[in-house]
Short mmCIF file of C-alpha atoms in Angstrom, two decimals:
data_model
loop_
_atom_site.label_atom_id
_atom_site.label_comp_id
_atom_site.label_asym_id
_atom_site.label_seq_id
_atom_site.Cartn_x
_atom_site.Cartn_y
_atom_site.Cartn_z
CA MET O 680 152.11 70.74 195.76
CA SER O 681 153.72 68.34 198.04
CA ASP O 682 151.76 66.21 200.58
CA ILE O 683 152.78 68.39 203.53
CA ASN O 684 151.71 71.64 201.86
CA VAL O 685 148.49 69.87 200.81
CA HIS O 686 147.83 68.79 204.38
CA SER O 687 148.59 72.34 205.68
CA GLY O 688 146.33 73.85 203.18
CA ILE O 689 143.50 71.41 203.94
CA ARG O 690 144.01 71.97 207.69
CA LYS O 691 144.08 75.91 207.23
CA GLY O 692 141.19 75.76 204.85
CA LEU O 693 139.09 73.76 207.30
CA ALA O 694 139.92 76.28 210.17
CA TRP O 695 139.10 79.28 208.19
CA SER O 696 135.87 77.66 206.53
CA ALA O 697 134.75 76.65 210.14
CA ILE O 698 135.10 80.48 211.35
CA ASN O 699 133.27 81.45 208.06
CA ALA O 700 130.53 79.07 208.44
CA PHE O 701 130.12 79.80 212.19
CA VAL O 702 130.13 83.65 212.04
CA LEU O 703 128.01 83.95 208.90
CA ARG O 704 125.72 81.34 210.02
CA LEU O 705 124.78 83.09 213.14
CA GLY O 706 124.61 86.40 211.24
CA THR O 707 122.24 85.00 208.53
CA VAL O 708 120.15 83.36 211.10
CA GLY O 709 119.79 86.52 213.07
CA VAL O 710 118.86 88.43 209.77
CA GLY O 711 116.50 85.63 208.97
CA ILE O 712 114.70 86.03 212.42
CA PHE O 713 114.31 89.80 211.68
CA LEU O 714 112.93 89.48 208.35
CA ALA O 715 110.55 86.66 209.48
CA ARG O 716 109.09 88.91 212.15
CA LEU O 717 108.68 91.83 209.66
CA LEU O 718 107.32 89.92 206.52
CA SER O 719 104.26 87.87 206.12
CA PRO O 720 104.37 84.10 205.18
CA GLU O 721 102.93 85.15 201.73
CA GLN O 722 105.79 87.74 201.10
CA PHE O 723 108.18 85.02 202.15
CA GLY O 724 106.67 82.77 199.58
CA VAL O 725 106.98 85.51 196.81
CA PHE O 726 110.76 85.75 197.69
CA ALA O 727 111.07 82.09 197.63
CA ILE O 728 109.75 81.92 194.02
CA ALA O 729 112.40 84.59 192.89
CA LEU O 730 115.16 82.90 194.76
CA THR O 731 114.27 79.62 193.25
CA VAL O 732 114.70 80.82 189.69
CA GLN O 733 117.84 82.77 190.52
CA ALA O 734 119.37 79.81 192.34
CA VAL O 735 118.72 77.35 189.29
CA LEU O 736 120.26 79.65 186.75
CA MET O 737 123.13 80.61 188.89
CA THR O 738 124.46 77.16 188.53
CA LEU O 739 124.48 77.64 184.75
CA ALA O 740 126.33 81.01 184.96
CA ASP O 741 129.26 79.09 186.34
CA PHE O 742 128.91 76.33 183.72
CA GLY O 743 131.05 74.05 185.63
CA LEU O 744 134.04 76.34 184.76
CA SER O 745 135.36 76.99 188.29
CA THR O 746 135.15 73.36 189.01
CA ASP O 747 137.42 72.60 186.09
CA LEU O 748 139.92 75.21 186.99
CA ILE O 749 139.99 74.10 190.54
CA ARG O 750 140.98 70.54 189.52
CA SER O 751 143.22 71.47 186.42
CA PRO O 752 147.10 71.24 186.62
CA ASP O 753 146.96 73.79 183.79
CA TYR O 754 145.35 76.58 185.30
CA ALA O 755 147.33 79.54 183.71
CA ARG O 756 146.74 78.36 180.25
CA LYS O 757 143.07 77.72 180.90
CA ALA O 758 142.03 80.96 182.83
CA PRO O 759 141.66 83.31 180.01
CA THR O 760 139.54 81.02 178.05
CA VAL O 761 137.42 80.23 181.13
CA ALA O 762 137.04 84.00 181.81
CA THR O 763 135.76 84.52 178.36
CA LEU O 764 133.23 81.60 178.51
CA GLY O 765 132.03 82.85 182.02
CA ILE O 766 131.09 86.47 180.56
CA VAL O 767 129.38 84.78 177.62
CA THR O 768 127.10 82.51 179.94
CA GLY O 769 126.55 85.06 182.53
CA THR O 770 125.30 87.71 179.95
CA SER O 771 123.24 85.07 178.08
CA LEU O 772 121.55 84.06 181.17
CA THR O 773 120.88 87.42 182.38
CA VAL O 774 119.06 88.58 179.26
CA ILE O 775 117.04 85.37 179.31
CA MET O 776 116.03 85.83 182.93
CA VAL O 777 115.07 89.53 182.43
CA ILE O 778 112.77 88.62 179.30
CA SER O 779 111.16 85.58 180.86
CA ALA O 780 110.75 86.96 184.53
CA GLN O 781 107.21 87.88 184.41
CA GLY O 782 106.09 84.82 182.37
CA THR O 783 107.96 82.63 184.66
CA ALA O 784 106.57 84.21 187.68
CA GLN O 785 102.89 83.59 186.38
CA LEU O 786 103.77 80.15 185.46
CA LEU O 787 104.98 79.27 189.09
CA GLY O 788 101.80 80.63 190.60
CA SER O 789 103.19 83.82 192.00
CA PRO O 790 102.84 86.85 189.45
CA GLU O 791 104.15 89.35 192.25
CA ALA O 792 107.55 87.81 191.95
CA GLY O 793 108.10 88.98 188.35
CA PRO O 794 109.85 92.20 188.99
CA VAL O 795 111.83 90.44 191.65
CA ILE O 796 113.09 87.90 189.44
CA ALA O 797 114.08 90.72 186.96
CA VAL O 798 116.13 92.53 189.26
CA MET O 799 117.88 89.48 190.56
CA SER O 800 118.98 88.58 187.12
CA GLY O 801 121.96 90.89 187.56
CA THR O 802 123.46 88.55 189.89
CA LEU O 803 123.97 85.99 186.90
CA PHE O 804 126.22 88.23 184.90
CA LEU O 805 128.31 89.25 188.06
CA ALA O 806 128.76 85.50 188.98
CA GLY O 807 129.95 84.74 185.41
CA CYS O 808 132.49 87.55 185.62
CA GLY O 809 134.04 86.06 188.80
CA VAL O 810 134.56 82.48 187.93
CA VAL O 811 138.33 82.78 187.50
CA PRO O 812 139.27 84.60 190.85
CA TYR O 813 136.76 82.38 192.74
CA ALA O 814 138.54 79.25 191.26
CA LYS O 815 141.80 80.57 192.22
CA LEU O 816 140.86 81.29 195.80
CA GLN O 817 139.44 77.78 196.15
CA ARG O 818 142.12 76.14 194.30
CA ASN O 819 144.89 77.52 196.66
CA PHE O 820 142.65 76.89 199.94
CA MET O 821 142.57 80.71 200.42
CA GLN O 822 139.62 80.21 202.92
CA LYS O 823 140.91 83.34 204.88
CA GLN O 824 140.28 85.73 202.01
CA LEU O 825 136.94 83.80 201.10
CA PHE O 826 135.90 84.33 204.57
CA ALA O 827 136.62 88.09 204.20
CA ILE O 828 134.62 88.41 200.88
CA SER O 829 131.61 86.38 202.43
CA LEU O 830 131.67 88.47 205.53
CA ALA O 831 131.79 91.72 203.26
CA ASP O 832 128.89 90.24 201.25
CA PHE O 833 126.84 89.54 204.35
CA VAL O 834 127.25 92.94 205.92
CA ILE O 835 126.57 94.86 202.72
CA GLY O 836 123.55 92.89 201.72
CA THR O 837 122.12 93.03 205.38
CA ILE O 838 122.53 96.78 205.60
CA VAL O 839 120.88 97.52 202.21
CA THR O 840 118.07 94.90 203.03
CA VAL O 841 117.16 96.35 206.35
CA LEU O 842 117.43 100.04 205.10
CA LEU O 843 115.06 99.24 202.01
CA ILE O 844 112.62 97.33 204.14
CA LEU O 845 112.23 99.96 206.59
CA GLY O 846 111.80 102.33 203.74
CA GLY O 847 108.88 100.26 202.54
CA TRP O 848 110.45 98.45 199.65
CA GLY O 849 109.07 95.07 200.75
CA VAL O 850 110.32 91.88 199.02
CA MET O 851 112.18 94.18 196.43
CA ALA O 852 114.75 95.06 199.10
CA LEU O 853 115.85 91.45 199.10
CA ALA O 854 116.42 91.39 195.42
CA ILE O 855 118.28 94.73 195.43
CA SER O 856 120.47 93.74 198.29
CA ARG O 857 121.61 90.67 196.36
CA VAL O 858 122.86 92.56 193.34
CA VAL O 859 124.52 95.21 195.44
CA ALA O 860 126.25 92.48 197.56
CA GLN O 861 127.08 90.55 194.45
CA CYS O 862 128.99 93.64 192.95
CA VAL O 863 130.98 94.09 196.37
CA THR O 864 131.96 90.38 196.05
CA LEU O 865 133.17 90.37 192.68
CA ILE O 866 135.54 93.27 193.22
CA LEU O 867 136.91 91.54 196.35
CA GLN O 868 137.29 88.26 194.46
CA PHE O 869 139.60 90.00 192.01
CA VAL O 870 141.57 92.11 194.66
CA LEU O 871 142.09 89.29 197.29
CA ALA O 872 142.90 86.74 194.54
CA ARG O 873 145.36 89.15 193.05
CA GLU O 874 143.91 88.46 189.69
CA LYS O 875 143.32 90.88 186.89
CA PRO O 876 140.67 90.44 184.31
CA HIS O 877 142.29 88.62 181.55
CA PHE O 878 140.43 87.35 178.38
CA GLY O 879 141.21 85.04 175.67
CA LEU O 880 140.01 82.21 173.59
CA ASP O 881 142.14 79.19 172.87
CA ARG O 882 139.97 76.98 170.64
CA SER O 883 142.00 73.97 171.54
CA LEU O 884 140.77 74.18 174.93
CA VAL O 885 137.34 75.17 174.47
CA SER O 886 136.05 71.74 173.67
CA GLN O 887 138.02 70.27 176.64
CA VAL O 888 136.49 72.81 179.18
CA LEU O 889 133.13 72.30 177.91
CA ALA O 890 133.28 68.56 178.00
CA PHE O 891 134.04 68.54 181.65
CA GLY O 892 131.88 71.76 182.50
CA ILE O 893 128.57 70.83 180.73
CA PRO O 894 127.86 67.58 182.70
CA VAL O 895 128.93 69.52 185.86
CA ALA O 896 126.59 72.49 184.98
CA GLY O 897 124.05 69.93 184.35
CA ALA O 898 124.52 68.01 187.47
CA ASN O 899 124.57 71.36 189.51
CA MET O 900 121.35 72.82 187.75
CA LEU O 901 119.72 69.39 188.51
CA SER O 902 120.90 69.55 191.99
CA TRP O 903 119.25 73.05 192.50
CA VAL O 904 116.26 72.03 190.52
CA LEU O 905 115.88 69.08 192.97
CA LEU O 906 116.19 71.42 195.94
CA ASN O 907 113.79 73.88 194.50
CA ALA O 908 111.31 71.75 192.73
CA ASP O 909 109.28 71.40 195.95
CA ASN O 910 108.96 75.26 195.86
CA VAL O 911 107.53 75.17 192.48
CA VAL O 912 105.21 72.32 193.31
CA VAL O 913 104.00 73.91 196.72
CA SER O 914 103.48 77.34 195.17
CA ARG O 915 101.22 75.83 192.31
CA LEU O 916 99.28 73.48 194.43
CA ALA O 917 99.01 75.26 197.77
CA GLY O 918 99.66 78.81 197.08
CA PRO O 919 102.39 81.28 198.13
CA THR O 920 101.25 81.46 201.76
CA ALA O 921 101.76 77.72 202.37
CA LEU O 922 105.20 78.08 200.52
CA GLY O 923 106.12 80.61 203.02
CA PHE O 924 105.70 78.32 205.81
CA TYR O 925 107.39 75.60 203.82
CA PHE O 926 110.25 77.82 202.67
CA LEU O 927 110.96 78.75 206.27
CA ALA O 928 111.09 75.34 207.53
CA PHE O 929 113.24 74.11 204.55
CA ASN O 930 115.77 76.88 205.50
CA ILE O 931 115.99 75.86 209.11
CA SER O 932 116.47 72.17 208.05
CA SER O 933 119.52 73.51 205.92
CA TRP O 934 121.38 74.82 208.94
CA PRO O 935 123.55 71.76 209.16
CA MET O 936 124.15 71.76 205.24
CA ASN O 937 124.88 75.53 205.12
CA ALA O 938 127.33 75.46 208.04
CA ILE O 939 128.86 72.11 208.36
CA GLY O 940 128.37 71.40 204.69
CA GLN O 941 129.98 74.60 203.75
CA ILE O 942 133.10 73.79 205.77
CA VAL O 943 133.45 70.44 204.18
CA ARG O 944 132.57 71.70 200.49
CA SER O 945 134.91 74.60 200.67
CA VAL O 946 137.99 72.15 200.78
CA SER O 947 136.71 68.77 199.65
CA LEU O 948 136.99 69.30 195.95
CA PRO O 949 140.53 70.59 195.97
CA ALA O 950 141.51 68.35 198.68
CA PHE O 951 139.94 65.22 196.98
CA ALA O 952 141.62 66.37 193.67
CA ARG O 953 145.24 66.61 195.23
CA VAL O 954 144.87 63.41 197.19
CA GLY O 955 143.50 61.43 194.46
CA ILE O 956 141.52 58.24 194.38
CA SER O 957 144.66 56.20 195.44
CA GLN O 958 143.98 56.54 198.88
CA LYS O 959 140.69 54.70 198.55
CA ARG O 960 139.45 55.32 202.19
CA VAL O 961 139.77 59.08 201.99
CA LEU O 962 136.06 59.44 201.44
CA SER O 963 135.16 57.31 204.25
CA ASP O 964 137.63 59.29 206.45
CA ALA O 965 136.00 62.53 205.57
CA MET O 966 132.37 61.41 205.57
CA ALA O 967 132.48 59.76 209.31
CA PRO O 968 132.68 63.07 211.31
CA THR O 969 130.76 64.92 208.63
CA TRP O 970 127.81 62.57 208.99
CA ALA O 971 127.96 62.10 212.68
CA ILE O 972 127.72 65.81 213.32
CA THR O 973 125.15 66.72 210.56
CA LEU O 974 122.98 63.71 211.62
CA PHE O 975 122.93 64.78 215.26
CA ALA O 976 122.17 68.57 214.12
CA GLY O 977 119.49 67.44 211.63
CA LEU O 978 117.89 65.08 214.23
CA MET O 979 117.72 67.70 216.99
CA LEU O 980 116.28 70.22 214.63
CA GLY O 981 113.34 67.85 213.80
CA LEU O 982 112.80 66.77 217.42
CA LEU O 983 112.93 70.43 218.77
CA ALA O 984 111.16 72.07 215.79
CA ALA O 985 108.22 73.42 217.94
CA PRO O 986 110.33 75.32 220.43
CA VAL O 987 112.97 76.32 217.98
CA ILE O 988 110.27 77.97 215.85
CA GLU O 989 108.10 79.53 218.37
CA LEU O 990 111.04 81.12 220.46
CA VAL O 991 112.95 82.19 217.24
CA TYR O 992 110.33 83.17 214.68
CA GLY O 993 107.07 83.60 216.63
CA GLN O 994 103.82 81.91 216.96
CA LYS O 995 102.56 83.06 213.42
CA TRP O 996 105.15 80.43 212.05
CA LEU O 997 104.20 77.50 214.12
CA ALA O 998 102.52 75.63 211.08
CA ALA O 999 106.04 75.11 209.98
CA VAL O 1000 106.76 72.72 212.74
CA PRO O 1001 105.58 69.50 211.19
CA ILE O 1002 107.41 70.25 208.08
CA LEU O 1003 110.65 70.91 209.80
CA ALA O 1004 110.14 67.68 211.94
CA VAL O 1005 110.42 65.70 208.64
CA LEU O 1006 112.98 67.86 206.78
CA GLY O 1007 115.75 67.73 209.66
CA ILE O 1008 117.09 64.44 208.46
CA PHE O 1009 116.88 65.30 204.89
CA GLY O 1010 119.28 68.21 205.60
CA ALA O 1011 121.81 65.88 207.03
CA LEU O 1012 121.55 63.43 204.00
CA ARG O 1013 122.18 66.56 201.69
CA THR O 1014 125.69 67.00 203.38
CA ILE O 1015 126.86 63.54 202.54
CA PHE O 1016 125.34 63.58 199.17
CA ASP O 1017 127.35 66.90 198.59
CA LEU O 1018 130.45 65.03 199.87
CA GLY O 1019 130.14 62.14 197.43
CA ALA O 1020 129.50 64.40 194.44
CA ALA O 1021 132.68 66.43 195.44
CA PHE O 1022 134.60 63.25 195.50
CA LEU O 1023 133.43 62.16 192.09
CA LEU O 1024 133.98 65.54 190.43
CA ALA O 1025 137.57 65.68 191.72
CA ASN O 1026 138.33 62.43 190.14
CA GLY O 1027 136.75 63.41 186.89
CA ARG O 1028 133.40 61.65 187.14
CA SER O 1029 131.29 64.47 186.26
CA THR O 1030 128.96 62.37 183.90
CA ILE O 1031 128.14 59.90 186.57
CA VAL O 1032 127.32 62.75 188.93
CA LEU O 1033 124.78 64.03 186.28
CA VAL O 1034 123.31 60.61 185.99
CA VAL O 1035 122.58 60.33 189.77
CA GLN O 1036 121.09 63.96 189.75
CA ALA O 1037 118.82 63.19 186.82
CA ALA O 1038 117.49 59.97 188.53
CA TRP O 1039 117.02 62.02 191.62
CA LEU O 1040 114.85 64.56 189.60
CA GLY O 1041 112.93 61.94 187.78
CA CYS O 1042 111.78 60.44 190.96
CA LEU O 1043 111.31 63.40 192.98
CA VAL O 1044 108.76 65.34 190.96
CA PRO O 1045 106.02 62.74 190.91
CA PHE O 1046 106.89 61.97 194.60
CA LEU O 1047 106.37 65.84 195.31
CA ILE O 1048 103.03 66.13 193.29
CA VAL O 1049 101.46 63.23 195.04
CA GLY O 1050 102.92 64.16 198.43
CA THR O 1051 101.67 67.81 198.14
CA ILE O 1052 98.15 66.73 196.90
CA ARG O 1053 97.68 64.06 199.65
CA GLY O 1054 99.57 65.73 202.58
CA GLY O 1055 100.10 69.39 201.62
CA THR O 1056 103.35 71.02 202.59
CA VAL O 1057 104.14 67.97 205.09
CA GLY O 1058 103.60 65.53 202.26
CA ALA O 1059 106.05 67.44 200.21
CA ALA O 1060 108.67 67.08 203.13
CA VAL O 1061 108.13 63.35 203.19
CA ALA O 1062 108.65 62.97 199.48
CA HIS O 1063 111.92 64.67 199.81
CA LEU O 1064 113.00 62.24 202.59
CA LEU O 1065 111.57 59.05 200.88
CA CYS O 1066 113.35 59.92 197.50
CA ALA O 1067 116.63 60.63 199.33
CA THR O 1068 116.66 57.43 201.26
CA LEU O 1069 115.12 55.06 198.54
CA VAL O 1070 116.70 56.46 195.47
CA VAL O 1071 119.54 58.98 195.82
CA LEU O 1072 121.50 57.13 198.69
CA PRO O 1073 121.56 53.95 196.68
CA GLY O 1074 122.51 55.85 193.56
CA TYR O 1075 125.49 57.55 195.04
CA CYS O 1076 126.66 54.09 196.48
CA TRP O 1077 126.35 52.80 192.77
CA ALA O 1078 128.27 55.77 191.43
CA LEU O 1079 130.88 55.52 194.10
CA SER O 1080 131.30 51.82 193.59
CA HIS O 1081 131.64 52.27 189.90
CA ALA O 1082 134.44 54.84 190.65
CA GLY O 1083 136.43 52.24 192.58
CA VAL O 1084 135.34 53.22 195.97
CA ARG O 1085 134.93 50.26 198.62
CA LEU O 1086 131.51 50.62 200.27
CA ARG O 1087 132.49 48.64 203.34
CA PRO O 1088 134.39 51.45 204.97
CA LEU O 1089 131.73 53.92 203.97
CA TRP O 1090 129.03 51.64 205.89
CA ALA O 1091 131.43 51.57 208.92
CA ALA O 1092 131.43 55.35 208.75
CA PHE O 1093 127.44 55.63 208.16
CA TRP O 1094 125.92 53.08 210.64
CA PRO O 1095 127.19 54.12 214.20
CA PRO O 1096 125.95 57.60 214.16
CA LEU O 1097 122.55 56.14 212.71
CA ALA O 1098 122.52 53.67 215.60
CA ALA O 1099 123.17 56.41 218.22
CA ALA O 1100 120.36 58.50 216.75
CA ALA O 1101 117.65 56.13 217.88
CA PRO O 1102 118.15 56.14 221.61
CA THR O 1103 119.00 59.92 221.35
CA ALA O 1104 115.57 60.63 219.73
CA VAL O 1105 113.74 58.50 222.42
CA ALA O 1106 115.45 60.15 225.22
CA THR O 1107 114.90 63.59 223.82
CA ILE O 1108 110.99 62.99 223.29
CA LEU O 1109 110.60 61.60 226.72
CA ALA O 1110 112.61 64.59 228.23
CA THR O 1111 110.67 67.27 226.37
CA SER O 1112 107.13 65.60 227.13
CA ILE O 1113 107.43 66.62 230.64
CA VAL O 1114 107.69 70.27 230.20
CA SER O 1115 105.69 72.73 228.38
CA ASN O 1116 107.52 76.08 228.40
CA PRO O 1117 109.34 76.39 224.94
CA LEU O 1118 112.62 77.63 226.41
CA THR O 1119 112.71 74.89 229.02
CA ARG O 1120 111.75 72.32 226.18
CA LEU O 1121 114.62 73.51 224.04
CA MET O 1122 117.26 73.57 226.82
CA VAL O 1123 116.22 70.13 228.29
CA GLY O 1124 115.89 68.44 225.04
CA GLY O 1125 119.16 69.82 223.83
CA CYS O 1126 121.09 68.71 226.88
CA VAL O 1127 119.53 65.27 226.89
CA GLY O 1128 120.34 64.75 223.10
CA CYS O 1129 123.89 65.87 223.51
CA PHE O 1130 124.63 63.66 226.51
CA ILE O 1131 122.86 60.41 225.11
CA TYR O 1132 124.48 60.84 221.50
CA GLY O 1133 127.72 61.71 223.01
CA ALA O 1134 127.65 58.76 225.13
CA CYS O 1135 126.99 56.50 222.37
CA ILE O 1136 129.55 57.56 219.90
CA GLY O 1137 132.01 60.17 221.46
CA HIS O 1138 134.93 58.08 221.55
CA TRP O 1139 134.19 56.71 218.03
CA LEU O 1140 133.73 60.42 216.78
CA ARG O 1141 137.12 61.65 218.53
CA ARG O 1142 139.12 58.88 216.67
CA ARG O 1143 137.44 59.61 213.31
CA LEU O 1144 138.23 63.34 213.80
CA VAL O 1145 141.87 62.55 214.18
CA VAL O 1146 141.96 60.36 211.30
CA ALA O 1147 140.05 63.06 209.10
CA GLY O 1148 142.57 65.56 210.29
CA ASN O 1149 145.27 63.58 208.54
CA LEU O 1150 143.58 63.79 205.24
CA GLY O 1151 146.38 64.24 202.65
CA THR O 1152 149.39 63.31 204.82
CA GLY O 1153 149.60 59.79 203.80
CA GLN O 1154 148.79 58.86 207.37
CA ASN O 1155 145.32 57.54 206.50
CA SER O 1156 146.39 54.00 206.79
CA VAL O 1157 145.80 54.11 210.51
CA HIS O 1158 142.09 53.30 211.07
CA VAL O 1159 139.32 52.16 213.30
CA ASP O 1160 138.74 48.45 212.29
CA ALA O 1161 135.84 48.71 210.02
CA SER O 1162 134.18 45.65 211.42
CA THR O 1163 134.43 46.80 215.01
CA PRO O 1164 133.93 50.45 215.23
CA SER O 1165 134.56 51.97 218.64
CA ILE O 1166 130.96 52.67 219.82
CA ASN O 1167 129.40 52.34 223.07
CA THR O 1168 127.04 49.49 221.80
CA SER O 1169 125.56 48.74 225.22
CA ILE O 1170 123.84 52.30 225.12
CA VAL O 1171 122.91 51.98 221.68
CA GLU O 1172 121.23 48.63 221.94
CA GLY O 1173 119.95 49.12 225.43
CA GLY O 1174 118.21 52.31 224.73
CA VAL O 1175 117.87 55.11 227.31
#
């Protein structure tokens, strides 16, 4: 694909990904509000356990196969072999999950989750069947089609969930809706990708596919274990009700990652694979606007946690406020970690991603145990943030440096938003301290935060967005000087 076609694909992919993320995020938030007002914190905790098990195993159902197809120049030859391997892994994991469902639920401190886990196991088989069409859609920047699939998944899943909950099915409604929606997703993937099921097994390719896929699957599984280890620890040490509050706060903190991160993630892997590591500043170009926007979103979620939760979810969920106040920044950090991992995977560095994820997990688990014992759910949130800043961030810097990426441009993209966050936080706290009404606090805090943050780095961010928009065109040589980024330093240094 030529540079012009790559650039066009990236821009169209970003546009449709933005629409996808915005529309579906609004819809998901709306459904989440509806469910939170119907279900108790304890029921939320039970579903969190089932979702934790499914999410971890779902990464293995793909087994890194779609990632290999997305980046491979030999797509047509590999596809039948990958399809066969996807069926094998999906079927195996489904059987394992069904057999171990009740034992796993008891081990995680929530026996009520056993039947829910068993039902959700069907999604693993369906995910394994859809590896090839999904990879084709991602590889060809077919974000319009992916949006249609995601929208259908959301609509069908929501309708089934609401009908079953109103019919008295409780938490089981969420599991059944996921299986039904996944069936619809699988059918649409094949139809919109114009891909027919085609199986085969080229033994000369199996070792090559697995050599790349196993580290990717391991890294992905570790990533999901990392993001769900807290659910296990909190459930075991604090119980399902406390987990319900924690689960809600973590989901809210994930809004930047799920919305903005989805936009970036959907095109970053194929874009980085096409552009290649030869354009050494491509990662910093992509990271600058991503970090600036997600940091602001995470910061405001943390600062305005109380009015957001009270207005949106109701007073019964106010125990989640201090948890969200800590997890807001962690949600922003996850986005740039995901971007760094995508860059490394696109350049064939799957093993080094696995190393970073393993180090993350090795440090996080003891942090979580100590944090939960000493500080409950808030302690678990603090453990996440400390591990991310003290272990994971340096780990990805080391991995990227080892892959030939210069760290100075990354630092130039990282520090201006961080510097702007300080006066933004001070101004928002002062502004919200003089009002008591939740809606007024939310509006005043949001307006003040937007104004101060925009005044600090608005010009810098606009220039960075222009540079990021030229990704893949060969025009990335025009940059803001890394040593003198265009930021209103008088506001940053002078405070409010």
